[in-house]
Amino acid sequence: MRSFGSFFLSLYHMSDIVIIPLFPLNVVLFPDSKLPLYIFEERYKKMINECMNTESVFGMNLFTDKKMFMTGCSASVHSLLSKAGSGEMNIVALGKERYRVISHQPGADGFFTGKIEYFEKENSYFDKSKRDECVLLYNQLVQAVYKDSIEKIDLADSKWIGTDKSVSFFVAEKSGLDLNRKQHLLEIENEDERIDYILEYFKEIMPEINETNRINEIIRNDGYIQ
């Protein structure tokens, strides 16, 4: 019988198929985004410790209304912020790659493992004018809501030049989308369609952005770290 640790060390690839431990939560993680998490259940303390020890990933899937969505995002432990003597810990999870769950099953250690297939990366193909409009509106939102306390997007910055980093996912972190909209965005196949989705959202909220209730709603839905 394989040990718990050997499971993580022997995660295998069959073409694009991978088996990883799953962490269903009432959150949506995007690629390249950072989320603070408090780990307190024994099964997930064990899972996160093994992921840190073996430098392996785990999967995060939105779980709400007794339903786990099949599109999720793999994550690594970006940093361990604190750890109690009883094992509870505060960590920052870093989003890696989107995937679809093909099948999942409970394991002997109390958490689910999933057979997953990663999405192909396709962030480089989009309408530049729509991307620029999206960035402009996002920067206006940052000014109005966060008073420049978080990073605006500067497309001249080296991290946006010659990379496949997604503007749409970065924008979605701090724009106040509710869970259903975040999940829908995560499921959209390509960057051009994701930018269209964000632009439609901005057209809905920007006329109301100066209203206190809307600003409070955006901040309330913001759980990401920059």
PDB file of C-alpha atoms in Angstrom:
ATOM      1  CA  MET A   1       0.000   0.000   0.000  1.00  0.00           C
ATOM      2  CA  ARG A   2       1.349   3.420  -0.911  1.00  0.00           C
ATOM      3  CA  SER A   3       1.973   5.900   1.891  1.00  0.00           C
ATOM      4  CA  PHE A   4       0.283   9.288   1.903  1.00  0.00           C
ATOM      5  CA  GLY A   5       3.564  10.992   1.009  1.00  0.00           C
ATOM      6  CA  SER A   6       4.305   8.644  -1.852  1.00  0.00           C
ATOM      7  CA  PHE A   7       0.975   9.570  -3.431  1.00  0.00           C
ATOM      8  CA  PHE A   8       2.165  13.157  -3.852  1.00  0.00           C
ATOM      9  CA  LEU A   9       5.603  12.096  -5.048  1.00  0.00           C
ATOM     10  CA  SER A  10       4.098   9.818  -7.664  1.00  0.00           C
ATOM     11  CA  LEU A  11       1.502  12.136  -9.209  1.00  0.00           C
ATOM     12  CA  TYR A  12       1.508  10.976 -12.796  1.00  0.00           C
ATOM     13  CA  HIS A  13       0.801  12.297 -16.238  1.00  0.00           C
ATOM     14  CA  MET A  14      -1.109  10.347 -18.854  1.00  0.00           C
ATOM     15  CA  SER A  15      -0.925  12.682 -21.823  1.00  0.00           C
ATOM     16  CA  ASP A  16      -2.597  15.793 -20.334  1.00  0.00           C
ATOM     17  CA  ILE A  17      -4.297  13.829 -17.532  1.00  0.00           C
ATOM     18  CA  VAL A  18      -3.063  14.347 -13.966  1.00  0.00           C
ATOM     19  CA  ILE A  19      -4.196  13.183 -10.539  1.00  0.00           C
ATOM     20  CA  ILE A  20      -4.081  15.799  -7.778  1.00  0.00           C
ATOM     21  CA  PRO A  21      -5.653  16.295  -4.329  1.00  0.00           C
ATOM     22  CA  LEU A  22      -8.708  18.567  -4.373  1.00  0.00           C
ATOM     23  CA  PHE A  23      -9.625  21.356  -1.953  1.00  0.00           C
ATOM     24  CA  PRO A  24     -13.270  22.379  -2.596  1.00  0.00           C
ATOM     25  CA  LEU A  25     -14.006  25.801  -1.085  1.00  0.00           C
ATOM     26  CA  ASN A  26     -16.469  28.660  -1.386  1.00  0.00           C
ATOM     27  CA  VAL A  27     -13.911  30.666  -3.384  1.00  0.00           C
ATOM     28  CA  VAL A  28     -12.692  30.923  -6.982  1.00  0.00           C
ATOM     29  CA  LEU A  29      -8.957  30.983  -7.633  1.00  0.00           C
ATOM     30  CA  PHE A  30      -7.542  32.441 -10.870  1.00  0.00           C
ATOM     31  CA  PRO A  31      -4.194  31.627 -12.513  1.00  0.00           C
ATOM     32  CA  ASP A  32      -1.387  33.864 -11.131  1.00  0.00           C
ATOM     33  CA  SER A  33      -3.622  35.195  -8.344  1.00  0.00           C
ATOM     34  CA  LYS A  34      -2.929  34.920  -4.618  1.00  0.00           C
ATOM     35  CA  LEU A  35      -5.514  34.013  -1.995  1.00  0.00           C
ATOM     36  CA  PRO A  36      -5.031  33.863   1.790  1.00  0.00           C
ATOM     37  CA  LEU A  37      -6.379  30.637   3.294  1.00  0.00           C
ATOM     38  CA  TYR A  38      -6.829  29.461   6.869  1.00  0.00           C
ATOM     39  CA  ILE A  39      -6.262  25.701   7.132  1.00  0.00           C
ATOM     40  CA  PHE A  40      -7.823  24.081  10.192  1.00  0.00           C
ATOM     41  CA  GLU A  41      -9.367  20.712   9.259  1.00  0.00           C
ATOM     42  CA  GLU A  42      -7.093  17.748   9.967  1.00  0.00           C
ATOM     43  CA  ARG A  43      -7.425  16.302   6.472  1.00  0.00           C
ATOM     44  CA  TYR A  44      -6.455  19.589   4.816  1.00  0.00           C
ATOM     45  CA  LYS A  45      -3.655  20.286   7.282  1.00  0.00           C
ATOM     46  CA  LYS A  46      -2.208  16.936   6.208  1.00  0.00           C
ATOM     47  CA  MET A  47      -2.775  17.724   2.524  1.00  0.00           C
ATOM     48  CA  ILE A  48      -1.161  21.167   2.661  1.00  0.00           C
ATOM     49  CA  ASN A  49       1.812  19.897   4.670  1.00  0.00           C
ATOM     50  CA  GLU A  50       2.443  17.199   2.090  1.00  0.00           C
ATOM     51  CA  CYS A  51       2.117  19.687  -0.761  1.00  0.00           C
ATOM     52  CA  MET A  52       4.689  21.934   0.904  1.00  0.00           C
ATOM     53  CA  ASN A  53       7.030  19.039   1.653  1.00  0.00           C
ATOM     54  CA  THR A  54       6.912  17.683  -1.894  1.00  0.00           C
ATOM     55  CA  GLU A  55       6.486  21.046  -3.689  1.00  0.00           C
ATOM     56  CA  SER A  56       3.402  19.685  -5.411  1.00  0.00           C
ATOM     57  CA  VAL A  57       0.107  21.305  -6.333  1.00  0.00           C
ATOM     58  CA  PHE A  58      -3.440  20.852  -5.123  1.00  0.00           C
ATOM     59  CA  GLY A  59      -6.674  21.725  -6.894  1.00  0.00           C
ATOM     60  CA  MET A  60      -9.162  24.398  -5.843  1.00  0.00           C
ATOM     61  CA  ASN A  61     -12.773  24.062  -7.012  1.00  0.00           C
ATOM     62  CA  LEU A  62     -15.697  26.274  -6.127  1.00  0.00           C
ATOM     63  CA  PHE A  63     -18.069  24.454  -3.764  1.00  0.00           C
ATOM     64  CA  THR A  64     -21.394  26.150  -3.141  1.00  0.00           C
ATOM     65  CA  ASP A  65     -24.992  25.015  -2.566  1.00  0.00           C
ATOM     66  CA  LYS A  66     -23.742  21.437  -2.055  1.00  0.00           C
ATOM     67  CA  LYS A  67     -22.250  21.443  -5.561  1.00  0.00           C
ATOM     68  CA  MET A  68     -18.626  21.260  -6.659  1.00  0.00           C
ATOM     69  CA  PHE A  69     -17.924  22.913 -10.011  1.00  0.00           C
ATOM     70  CA  MET A  70     -15.801  20.818 -12.344  1.00  0.00           C
ATOM     71  CA  THR A  71     -13.597  23.654 -13.627  1.00  0.00           C
ATOM     72  CA  GLY A  72     -10.943  24.655 -11.105  1.00  0.00           C
ATOM     73  CA  CYS A  73      -7.422  26.003 -10.769  1.00  0.00           C
ATOM     74  CA  SER A  74      -4.343  24.238  -9.477  1.00  0.00           C
ATOM     75  CA  ALA A  75      -2.442  25.969  -6.701  1.00  0.00           C
ATOM     76  CA  SER A  76       0.849  25.872  -4.862  1.00  0.00           C
ATOM     77  CA  VAL A  77       1.653  27.189  -1.402  1.00  0.00           C
ATOM     78  CA  HIS A  78       3.206  30.569  -2.131  1.00  0.00           C
ATOM     79  CA  SER A  79       3.957  31.348   1.517  1.00  0.00           C
ATOM     80  CA  LEU A  80       3.295  30.064   5.016  1.00  0.00           C
ATOM     81  CA  LEU A  81       2.266  33.065   7.103  1.00  0.00           C
ATOM     82  CA  SER A  82       1.804  31.367  10.464  1.00  0.00           C
ATOM     83  CA  LYS A  83       1.427  27.927  11.998  1.00  0.00           C
ATOM     84  CA  ALA A  84      -0.005  27.012  15.402  1.00  0.00           C
ATOM     85  CA  GLY A  85       1.308  24.218  17.599  1.00  0.00           C
ATOM     86  CA  SER A  86      -1.850  22.229  16.842  1.00  0.00           C
ATOM     87  CA  GLY A  87      -1.162  22.496  13.109  1.00  0.00           C
ATOM     88  CA  GLU A  88      -3.626  25.170  12.016  1.00  0.00           C
ATOM     89  CA  MET A  89      -1.963  27.504   9.524  1.00  0.00           C
ATOM     90  CA  ASN A  90      -2.436  30.644   7.504  1.00  0.00           C
ATOM     91  CA  ILE A  91      -1.068  30.313   3.985  1.00  0.00           C
ATOM     92  CA  VAL A  92      -1.160  32.186   0.704  1.00  0.00           C
ATOM     93  CA  ALA A  93      -2.158  30.003  -2.248  1.00  0.00           C
ATOM     94  CA  LEU A  94      -0.848  30.899  -5.711  1.00  0.00           C
ATOM     95  CA  GLY A  95      -3.026  30.026  -8.703  1.00  0.00           C
ATOM     96  CA  LYS A  96      -1.274  28.026 -11.425  1.00  0.00           C
ATOM     97  CA  GLU A  97      -3.308  26.428 -14.240  1.00  0.00           C
ATOM     98  CA  ARG A  98      -6.983  25.891 -15.026  1.00  0.00           C
ATOM     99  CA  TYR A  99      -8.308  22.353 -15.348  1.00  0.00           C
ATOM    100  CA  ARG A 100     -11.443  20.263 -15.751  1.00  0.00           C
ATOM    101  CA  VAL A 101     -12.192  17.430 -13.349  1.00  0.00           C
ATOM    102  CA  ILE A 102     -12.762  14.226 -15.288  1.00  0.00           C
ATOM    103  CA  SER A 103     -13.527  12.144 -12.205  1.00  0.00           C
ATOM    104  CA  HIS A 104     -12.986  12.368  -8.473  1.00  0.00           C
ATOM    105  CA  GLN A 105     -13.141  10.075  -5.482  1.00  0.00           C
ATOM    106  CA  PRO A 106     -12.627  10.241  -1.712  1.00  0.00           C
ATOM    107  CA  GLY A 107      -9.272   9.052  -0.466  1.00  0.00           C
ATOM    108  CA  ALA A 108      -8.239   7.237   2.698  1.00  0.00           C
ATOM    109  CA  ASP A 109      -6.914  10.499   4.116  1.00  0.00           C
ATOM    110  CA  GLY A 110     -10.325  12.153   4.090  1.00  0.00           C
ATOM    111  CA  PHE A 111     -10.067  14.464   1.104  1.00  0.00           C
ATOM    112  CA  PHE A 112     -10.916  13.993  -2.557  1.00  0.00           C
ATOM    113  CA  THR A 113      -8.446  13.314  -5.310  1.00  0.00           C
ATOM    114  CA  GLY A 114      -9.314  14.231  -8.855  1.00  0.00           C
ATOM    115  CA  LYS A 115      -8.317  13.025 -12.278  1.00  0.00           C
ATOM    116  CA  ILE A 116      -7.996  16.303 -14.165  1.00  0.00           C
ATOM    117  CA  GLU A 117      -7.164  17.655 -17.601  1.00  0.00           C
ATOM    118  CA  TYR A 118      -5.452  21.029 -17.888  1.00  0.00           C
ATOM    119  CA  PHE A 119      -6.722  23.732 -20.235  1.00  0.00           C
ATOM    120  CA  GLU A 120      -4.427  24.814 -23.030  1.00  0.00           C
ATOM    121  CA  LYS A 121      -2.915  28.246 -22.435  1.00  0.00           C
ATOM    122  CA  GLU A 122      -4.253  30.728 -24.999  1.00  0.00           C
ATOM    123  CA  ASN A 123      -3.879  34.171 -23.416  1.00  0.00           C
ATOM    124  CA  SER A 124      -2.023  35.746 -26.342  1.00  0.00           C
ATOM    125  CA  TYR A 125      -4.893  36.089 -28.827  1.00  0.00           C
ATOM    126  CA  PHE A 126      -7.263  39.003 -28.230  1.00  0.00           C
ATOM    127  CA  ASP A 127      -8.478  42.258 -29.734  1.00  0.00           C
ATOM    128  CA  LYS A 128      -5.924  44.836 -28.572  1.00  0.00           C
ATOM    129  CA  SER A 129      -8.395  47.729 -28.628  1.00  0.00           C
ATOM    130  CA  LYS A 130     -10.798  45.834 -26.365  1.00  0.00           C
ATOM    131  CA  ARG A 131      -7.929  44.865 -24.056  1.00  0.00           C
ATOM    132  CA  ASP A 132      -6.874  48.535 -23.809  1.00  0.00           C
ATOM    133  CA  GLU A 133     -10.445  49.633 -23.072  1.00  0.00           C
ATOM    134  CA  CYS A 134     -10.704  46.987 -20.366  1.00  0.00           C
ATOM    135  CA  VAL A 135      -7.473  48.199 -18.747  1.00  0.00           C
ATOM    136  CA  LEU A 136      -8.610  51.832 -18.892  1.00  0.00           C
ATOM    137  CA  LEU A 137     -11.885  51.030 -17.129  1.00  0.00           C
ATOM    138  CA  TYR A 138     -10.117  48.849 -14.573  1.00  0.00           C
ATOM    139  CA  ASN A 139      -7.671  51.626 -13.718  1.00  0.00           C
ATOM    140  CA  GLN A 140     -10.606  54.013 -13.272  1.00  0.00           C
ATOM    141  CA  LEU A 141     -12.217  51.516 -10.896  1.00  0.00           C
ATOM    142  CA  VAL A 142      -8.987  51.174  -8.904  1.00  0.00           C
ATOM    143  CA  GLN A 143      -8.812  54.944  -8.552  1.00  0.00           C
ATOM    144  CA  ALA A 144     -12.450  55.256  -7.455  1.00  0.00           C
ATOM    145  CA  VAL A 145     -12.669  52.255  -5.142  1.00  0.00           C
ATOM    146  CA  TYR A 146      -9.176  51.673  -3.787  1.00  0.00           C
ATOM    147  CA  LYS A 147      -7.784  55.232  -4.063  1.00  0.00           C
ATOM    148  CA  ASP A 148      -4.616  53.874  -5.714  1.00  0.00           C
ATOM    149  CA  SER A 149      -3.863  51.607  -2.743  1.00  0.00           C
ATOM    150  CA  ILE A 150      -3.540  48.667  -5.140  1.00  0.00           C
ATOM    151  CA  GLU A 151      -1.664  48.268  -8.381  1.00  0.00           C
ATOM    152  CA  LYS A 152      -3.029  49.687 -11.614  1.00  0.00           C
ATOM    153  CA  ILE A 153      -2.161  48.021 -14.887  1.00  0.00           C
ATOM    154  CA  ASP A 154       0.653  49.584 -16.886  1.00  0.00           C
ATOM    155  CA  LEU A 155       0.814  47.742 -20.199  1.00  0.00           C
ATOM    156  CA  ALA A 156       4.325  49.108 -20.733  1.00  0.00           C
ATOM    157  CA  ASP A 157       5.482  47.130 -17.699  1.00  0.00           C
ATOM    158  CA  SER A 158       7.702  44.185 -18.619  1.00  0.00           C
ATOM    159  CA  LYS A 159       5.369  41.668 -16.978  1.00  0.00           C
ATOM    160  CA  TRP A 160       2.748  42.385 -19.660  1.00  0.00           C
ATOM    161  CA  ILE A 161       5.142  42.300 -22.629  1.00  0.00           C
ATOM    162  CA  GLY A 162       5.951  38.993 -24.308  1.00  0.00           C
ATOM    163  CA  THR A 163       4.197  36.862 -21.665  1.00  0.00           C
ATOM    164  CA  ASP A 164       1.003  34.830 -21.553  1.00  0.00           C
ATOM    165  CA  LYS A 165      -0.202  36.463 -18.342  1.00  0.00           C
ATOM    166  CA  SER A 166      -3.955  37.041 -18.555  1.00  0.00           C
ATOM    167  CA  VAL A 167      -5.219  40.620 -18.276  1.00  0.00           C
ATOM    168  CA  SER A 168      -8.771  39.367 -17.758  1.00  0.00           C
ATOM    169  CA  PHE A 169      -7.903  37.230 -14.729  1.00  0.00           C
ATOM    170  CA  PHE A 170      -5.796  40.008 -13.197  1.00  0.00           C
ATOM    171  CA  VAL A 171      -8.622  42.514 -13.670  1.00  0.00           C
ATOM    172  CA  ALA A 172     -11.168  40.075 -12.218  1.00  0.00           C
ATOM    173  CA  GLU A 173      -9.308  39.807  -8.916  1.00  0.00           C
ATOM    174  CA  LYS A 174     -10.221  43.295  -7.696  1.00  0.00           C
ATOM    175  CA  SER A 175     -13.336  44.199  -9.701  1.00  0.00           C
ATOM    176  CA  GLY A 176     -15.981  42.879  -7.320  1.00  0.00           C
ATOM    177  CA  LEU A 177     -17.378  39.987  -9.356  1.00  0.00           C
ATOM    178  CA  ASP A 178     -19.563  37.677  -7.289  1.00  0.00           C
ATOM    179  CA  LEU A 179     -18.731  33.968  -7.060  1.00  0.00           C
ATOM    180  CA  ASN A 180     -20.938  32.927  -9.967  1.00  0.00           C
ATOM    181  CA  ARG A 181     -19.362  35.502 -12.268  1.00  0.00           C
ATOM    182  CA  LYS A 182     -15.868  34.555 -11.152  1.00  0.00           C
ATOM    183  CA  GLN A 183     -16.605  30.916 -11.861  1.00  0.00           C
ATOM    184  CA  HIS A 184     -18.101  31.740 -15.253  1.00  0.00           C
ATOM    185  CA  LEU A 185     -14.998  33.742 -16.157  1.00  0.00           C
ATOM    186  CA  LEU A 186     -12.763  30.846 -15.080  1.00  0.00           C
ATOM    187  CA  GLU A 187     -14.662  28.547 -17.430  1.00  0.00           C
ATOM    188  CA  ILE A 188     -14.420  30.779 -20.525  1.00  0.00           C
ATOM    189  CA  GLU A 189     -11.988  29.186 -22.945  1.00  0.00           C
ATOM    190  CA  ASN A 190     -10.071  32.122 -24.445  1.00  0.00           C
ATOM    191  CA  GLU A 191      -8.782  35.557 -23.460  1.00  0.00           C
ATOM    192  CA  ASP A 192     -10.729  37.500 -26.084  1.00  0.00           C
ATOM    193  CA  GLU A 193     -14.065  36.175 -24.817  1.00  0.00           C
ATOM    194  CA  ARG A 194     -13.017  36.786 -21.205  1.00  0.00           C
ATOM    195  CA  ILE A 195     -12.212  40.417 -22.020  1.00  0.00           C
ATOM    196  CA  ASP A 196     -15.669  40.762 -23.635  1.00  0.00           C
ATOM    197  CA  TYR A 197     -17.216  39.391 -20.448  1.00  0.00           C
ATOM    198  CA  ILE A 198     -15.297  41.849 -18.247  1.00  0.00           C
ATOM    199  CA  LEU A 199     -16.213  44.771 -20.522  1.00  0.00           C
ATOM    200  CA  GLU A 200     -19.910  43.911 -20.242  1.00  0.00           C
ATOM    201  CA  TYR A 201     -19.540  43.817 -16.477  1.00  0.00           C
ATOM    202  CA  PHE A 202     -17.803  47.205 -16.422  1.00  0.00           C
ATOM    203  CA  LYS A 203     -20.559  48.740 -18.570  1.00  0.00           C
ATOM    204  CA  GLU A 204     -23.013  47.542 -15.924  1.00  0.00           C
ATOM    205  CA  ILE A 205     -21.199  48.848 -12.850  1.00  0.00           C
ATOM    206  CA  MET A 206     -19.267  51.949 -13.945  1.00  0.00           C
ATOM    207  CA  PRO A 207     -22.333  54.264 -13.949  1.00  0.00           C
ATOM    208  CA  GLU A 208     -22.876  53.246 -10.315  1.00  0.00           C
ATOM    209  CA  ILE A 209     -19.266  53.259  -9.199  1.00  0.00           C
ATOM    210  CA  ASN A 210     -19.559  56.444  -7.182  1.00  0.00           C
ATOM    211  CA  GLU A 211     -22.347  54.991  -5.083  1.00  0.00           C
ATOM    212  CA  THR A 212     -21.159  53.915  -1.641  1.00  0.00           C
ATOM    213  CA  ASN A 213     -23.113  50.646  -1.738  1.00  0.00           C
ATOM    214  CA  ARG A 214     -21.502  49.546  -4.986  1.00  0.00           C
ATOM    215  CA  ILE A 215     -18.009  50.391  -3.704  1.00  0.00           C
ATOM    216  CA  ASN A 216     -18.638  48.450  -0.503  1.00  0.00           C
ATOM    217  CA  GLU A 217     -19.875  45.483  -2.549  1.00  0.00           C
ATOM    218  CA  ILE A 218     -16.703  45.467  -4.646  1.00  0.00           C
ATOM    219  CA  ILE A 219     -14.498  45.547  -1.555  1.00  0.00           C
ATOM    220  CA  ARG A 220     -16.574  42.823   0.117  1.00  0.00           C
ATOM    221  CA  ASN A 221     -16.071  40.486  -2.857  1.00  0.00           C
ATOM    222  CA  ASP A 222     -12.313  41.124  -2.903  1.00  0.00           C
ATOM    223  CA  GLY A 223     -10.255  38.380  -1.289  1.00  0.00           C
ATOM    224  CA  TYR A 224      -7.119  38.422  -3.416  1.00  0.00           C
ATOM    225  CA  ILE A 225      -3.643  39.669  -2.543  1.00  0.00           C
ATOM    226  CA  GLN A 226      -1.459  41.807  -4.781  1.00  0.00           C
TER     227      GLN A 226
END
